[in-house]
mmCIF file of C-alpha atoms in Angstrom:
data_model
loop_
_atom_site.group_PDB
_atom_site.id
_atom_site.type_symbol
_atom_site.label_atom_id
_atom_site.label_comp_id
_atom_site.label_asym_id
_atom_site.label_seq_id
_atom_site.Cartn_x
_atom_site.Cartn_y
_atom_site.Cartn_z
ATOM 1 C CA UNK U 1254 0.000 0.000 0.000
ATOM 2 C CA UNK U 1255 1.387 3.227 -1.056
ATOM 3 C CA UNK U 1256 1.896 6.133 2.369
ATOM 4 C CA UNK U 1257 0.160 8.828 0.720
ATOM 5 C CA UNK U 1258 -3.157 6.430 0.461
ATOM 6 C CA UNK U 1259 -1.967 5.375 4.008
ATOM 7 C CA UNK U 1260 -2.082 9.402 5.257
ATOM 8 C CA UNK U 1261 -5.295 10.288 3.409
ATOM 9 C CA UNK U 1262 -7.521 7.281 5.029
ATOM 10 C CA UNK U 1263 -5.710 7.773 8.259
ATOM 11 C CA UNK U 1264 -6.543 11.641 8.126
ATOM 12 C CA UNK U 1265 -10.257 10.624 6.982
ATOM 13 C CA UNK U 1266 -10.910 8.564 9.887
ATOM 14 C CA UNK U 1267 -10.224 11.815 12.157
ATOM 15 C CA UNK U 1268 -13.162 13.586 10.869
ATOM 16 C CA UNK U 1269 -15.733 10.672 10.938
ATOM 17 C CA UNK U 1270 -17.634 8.731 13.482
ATOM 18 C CA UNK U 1271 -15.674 5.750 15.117
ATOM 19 C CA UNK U 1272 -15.404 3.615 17.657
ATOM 20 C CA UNK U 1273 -12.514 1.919 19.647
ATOM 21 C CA UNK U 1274 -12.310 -0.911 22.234
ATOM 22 C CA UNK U 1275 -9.677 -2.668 23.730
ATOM 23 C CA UNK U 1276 -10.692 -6.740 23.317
ATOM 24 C CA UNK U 1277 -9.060 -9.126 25.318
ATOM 25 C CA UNK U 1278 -7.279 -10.993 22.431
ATOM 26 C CA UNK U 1279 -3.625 -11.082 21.079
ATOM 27 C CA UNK U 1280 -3.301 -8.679 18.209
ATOM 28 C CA UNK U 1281 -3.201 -12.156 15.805
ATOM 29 C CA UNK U 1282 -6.444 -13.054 17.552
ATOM 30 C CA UNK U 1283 -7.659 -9.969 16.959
ATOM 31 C CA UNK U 1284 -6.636 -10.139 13.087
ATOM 32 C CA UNK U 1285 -7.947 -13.095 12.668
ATOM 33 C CA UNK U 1286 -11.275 -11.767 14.031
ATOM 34 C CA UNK U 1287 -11.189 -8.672 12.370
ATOM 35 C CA UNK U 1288 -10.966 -10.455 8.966
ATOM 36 C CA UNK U 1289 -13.299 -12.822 9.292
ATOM 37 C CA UNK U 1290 -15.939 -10.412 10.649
ATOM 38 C CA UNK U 1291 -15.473 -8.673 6.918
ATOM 39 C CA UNK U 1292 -16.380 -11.882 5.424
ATOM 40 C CA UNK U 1293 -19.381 -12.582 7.747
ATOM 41 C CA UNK U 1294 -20.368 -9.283 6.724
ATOM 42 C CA UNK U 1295 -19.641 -9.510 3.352
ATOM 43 C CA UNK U 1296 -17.407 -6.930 2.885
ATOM 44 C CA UNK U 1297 -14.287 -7.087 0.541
ATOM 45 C CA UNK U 1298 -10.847 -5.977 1.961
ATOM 46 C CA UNK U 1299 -9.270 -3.591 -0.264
ATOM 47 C CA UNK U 1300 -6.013 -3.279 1.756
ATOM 48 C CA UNK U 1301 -4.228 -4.581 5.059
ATOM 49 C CA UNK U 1302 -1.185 -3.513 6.142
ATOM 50 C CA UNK U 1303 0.255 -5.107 9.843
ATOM 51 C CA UNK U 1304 3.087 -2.898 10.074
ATOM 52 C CA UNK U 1305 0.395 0.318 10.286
ATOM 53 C CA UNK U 1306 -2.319 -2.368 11.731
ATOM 54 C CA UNK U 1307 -4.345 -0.897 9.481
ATOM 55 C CA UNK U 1308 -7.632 -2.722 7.092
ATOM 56 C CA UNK U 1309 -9.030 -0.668 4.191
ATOM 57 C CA UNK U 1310 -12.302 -2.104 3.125
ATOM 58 C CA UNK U 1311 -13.784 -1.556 -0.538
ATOM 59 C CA UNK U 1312 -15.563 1.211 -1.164
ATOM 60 C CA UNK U 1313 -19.115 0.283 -0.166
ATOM 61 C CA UNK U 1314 -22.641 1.529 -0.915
ATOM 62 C CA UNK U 1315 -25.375 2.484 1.649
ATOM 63 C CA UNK U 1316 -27.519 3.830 -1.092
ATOM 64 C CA UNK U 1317 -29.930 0.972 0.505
ATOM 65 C CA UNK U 1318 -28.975 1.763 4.523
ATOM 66 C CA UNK U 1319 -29.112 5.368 4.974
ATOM 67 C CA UNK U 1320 -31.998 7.288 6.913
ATOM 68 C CA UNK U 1321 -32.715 11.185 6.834
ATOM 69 C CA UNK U 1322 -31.702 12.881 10.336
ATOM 70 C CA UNK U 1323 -35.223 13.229 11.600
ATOM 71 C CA UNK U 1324 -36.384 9.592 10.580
ATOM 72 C CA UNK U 1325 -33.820 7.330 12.125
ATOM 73 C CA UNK U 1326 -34.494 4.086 12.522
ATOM 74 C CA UNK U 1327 -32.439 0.174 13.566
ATOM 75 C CA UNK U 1328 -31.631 -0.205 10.096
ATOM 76 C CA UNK U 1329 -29.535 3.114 9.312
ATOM 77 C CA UNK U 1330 -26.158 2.811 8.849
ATOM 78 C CA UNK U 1331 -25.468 6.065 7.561
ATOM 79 C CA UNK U 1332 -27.515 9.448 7.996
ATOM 80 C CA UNK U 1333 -28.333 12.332 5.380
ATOM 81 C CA UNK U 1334 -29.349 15.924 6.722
ATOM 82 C CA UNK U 1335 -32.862 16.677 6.131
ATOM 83 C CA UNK U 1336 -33.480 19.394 3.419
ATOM 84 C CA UNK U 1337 -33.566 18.156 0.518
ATOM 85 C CA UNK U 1338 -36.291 17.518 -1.868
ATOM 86 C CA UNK U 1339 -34.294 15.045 -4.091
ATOM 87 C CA UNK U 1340 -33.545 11.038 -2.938
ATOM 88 C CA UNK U 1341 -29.684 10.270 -3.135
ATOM 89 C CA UNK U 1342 -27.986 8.728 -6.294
ATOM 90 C CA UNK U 1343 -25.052 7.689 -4.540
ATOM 91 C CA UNK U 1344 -24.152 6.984 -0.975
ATOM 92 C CA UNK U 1345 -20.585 5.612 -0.445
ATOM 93 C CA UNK U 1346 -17.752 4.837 2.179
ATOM 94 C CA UNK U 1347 -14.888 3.026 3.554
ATOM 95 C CA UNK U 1348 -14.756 1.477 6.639
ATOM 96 C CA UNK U 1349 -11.367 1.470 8.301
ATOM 97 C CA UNK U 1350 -9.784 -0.731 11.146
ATOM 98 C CA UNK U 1351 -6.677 0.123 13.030
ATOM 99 C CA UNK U 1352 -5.297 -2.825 15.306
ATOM 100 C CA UNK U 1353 -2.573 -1.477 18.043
ATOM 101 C CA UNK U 1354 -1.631 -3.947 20.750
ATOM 102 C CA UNK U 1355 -2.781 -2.745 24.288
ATOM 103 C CA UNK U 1356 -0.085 -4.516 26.850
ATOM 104 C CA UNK U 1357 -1.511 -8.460 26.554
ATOM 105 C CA UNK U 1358 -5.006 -7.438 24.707
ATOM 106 C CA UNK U 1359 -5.555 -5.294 21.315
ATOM 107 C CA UNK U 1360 -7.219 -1.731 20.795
ATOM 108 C CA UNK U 1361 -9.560 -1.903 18.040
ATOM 109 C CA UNK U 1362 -10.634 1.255 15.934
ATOM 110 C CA UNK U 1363 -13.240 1.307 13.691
ATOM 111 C CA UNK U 1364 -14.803 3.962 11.283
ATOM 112 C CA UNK U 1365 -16.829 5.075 8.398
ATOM 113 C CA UNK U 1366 -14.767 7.505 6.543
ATOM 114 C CA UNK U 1367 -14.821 9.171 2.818
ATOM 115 C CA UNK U 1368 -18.538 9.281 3.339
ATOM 116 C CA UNK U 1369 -20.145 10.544 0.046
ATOM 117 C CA UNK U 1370 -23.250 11.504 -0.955
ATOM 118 C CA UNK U 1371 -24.991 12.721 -3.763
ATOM 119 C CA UNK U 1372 -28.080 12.706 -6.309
ATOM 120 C CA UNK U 1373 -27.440 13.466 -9.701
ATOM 121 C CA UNK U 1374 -29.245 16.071 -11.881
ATOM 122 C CA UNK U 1375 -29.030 16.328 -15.889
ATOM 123 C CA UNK U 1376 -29.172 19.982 -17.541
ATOM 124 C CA UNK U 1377 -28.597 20.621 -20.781
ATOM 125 C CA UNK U 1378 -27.261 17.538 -21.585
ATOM 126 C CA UNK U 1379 -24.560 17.108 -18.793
ATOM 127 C CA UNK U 1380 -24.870 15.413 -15.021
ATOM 128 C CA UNK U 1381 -24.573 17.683 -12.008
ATOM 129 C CA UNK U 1382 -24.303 16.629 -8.795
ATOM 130 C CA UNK U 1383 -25.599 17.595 -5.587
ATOM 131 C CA UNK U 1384 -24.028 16.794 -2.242
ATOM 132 C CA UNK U 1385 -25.593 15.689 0.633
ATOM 133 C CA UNK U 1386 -24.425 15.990 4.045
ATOM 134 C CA UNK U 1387 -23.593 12.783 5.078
ATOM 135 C CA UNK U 1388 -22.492 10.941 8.256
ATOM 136 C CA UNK U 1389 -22.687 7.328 10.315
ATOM 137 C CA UNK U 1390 -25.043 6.573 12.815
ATOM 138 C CA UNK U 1391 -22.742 4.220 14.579
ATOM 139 C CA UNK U 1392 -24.557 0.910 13.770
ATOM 140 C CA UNK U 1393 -21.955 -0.979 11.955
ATOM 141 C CA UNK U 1394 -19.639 0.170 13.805
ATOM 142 C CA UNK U 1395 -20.945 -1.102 17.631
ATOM 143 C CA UNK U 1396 -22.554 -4.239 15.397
ATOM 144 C CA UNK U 1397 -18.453 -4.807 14.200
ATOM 145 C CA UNK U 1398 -16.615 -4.815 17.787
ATOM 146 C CA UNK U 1399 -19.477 -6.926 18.925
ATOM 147 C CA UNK U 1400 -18.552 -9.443 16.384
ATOM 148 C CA UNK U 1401 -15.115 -9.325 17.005
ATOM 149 C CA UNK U 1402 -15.162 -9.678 20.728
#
């Protein structure tokens, strides 16, 4: 993995929701658990890297999990700001997981980050889009370290 892709998802996950827990596992334990709780959830790993402890997932749609902020419900994984008239085209993320050994256990971080949202308009024969505000709720996020615990 190149270190300017490292610095930008690193940066990204400072300015989006997320949510750490030390689990009492080795950091392999933890790996292991981490990994396989992608494939339960079937999400695709875009990039690991041990030496940063650091898991890049695919980019990954919510166009199908996202609320408004007023109308939150179980099944939100991300939420839009209320305001607009149009339904989303496109809502997008990463999720990230950082891995740091904690003494004899393992501090797990997780977050949504590069959130992206948008609905597409034509005029005059080109698309424009329209951003949304955008942000998690939290769900996956407390659903993941459950899974990995």
């Amino acid at each position: 993995m190149k270190i300017p892709l490292l610095i930008l998802f690193l940066l990204a996950s400072l300015f989006s929701y997320s949510q750490s827990q030390v689990i009492n596992k080795s950091p392999q334990e933890t790996w292991q658990a981490v990994v396989e709780a992608f494939a339960k959830k079937g999400i695709a790993i875009q990039a690991i890297d041990r030496e940063t402890g650091l898991i890049v997932s695919t980019q990954q749609s919510f166009t199908d999990k996202y609320c408004y902020s007023k109308k939150l419900n179980s099944g939100c994984q991300v939420e839009l700001w209320d305001g607009v008239k149009e339904n989303p085209s496109v809502v997008s993320g990463f999720y990230n997981v950082i891995i740091k050994p904690a003494g004899d256990k393992t501090e797990v971080l997780i977050s949504l980050v590069n959130l992206e949202s948008y609905y597409e308009k034509e005029m005059r024969g080109y698309k424009k889009k329209y951003p949304f505000k955008v942000k998690s709720t939290g769900k996956f996020e407390t659903e993941f370290i459950d899974l990995i615990k």
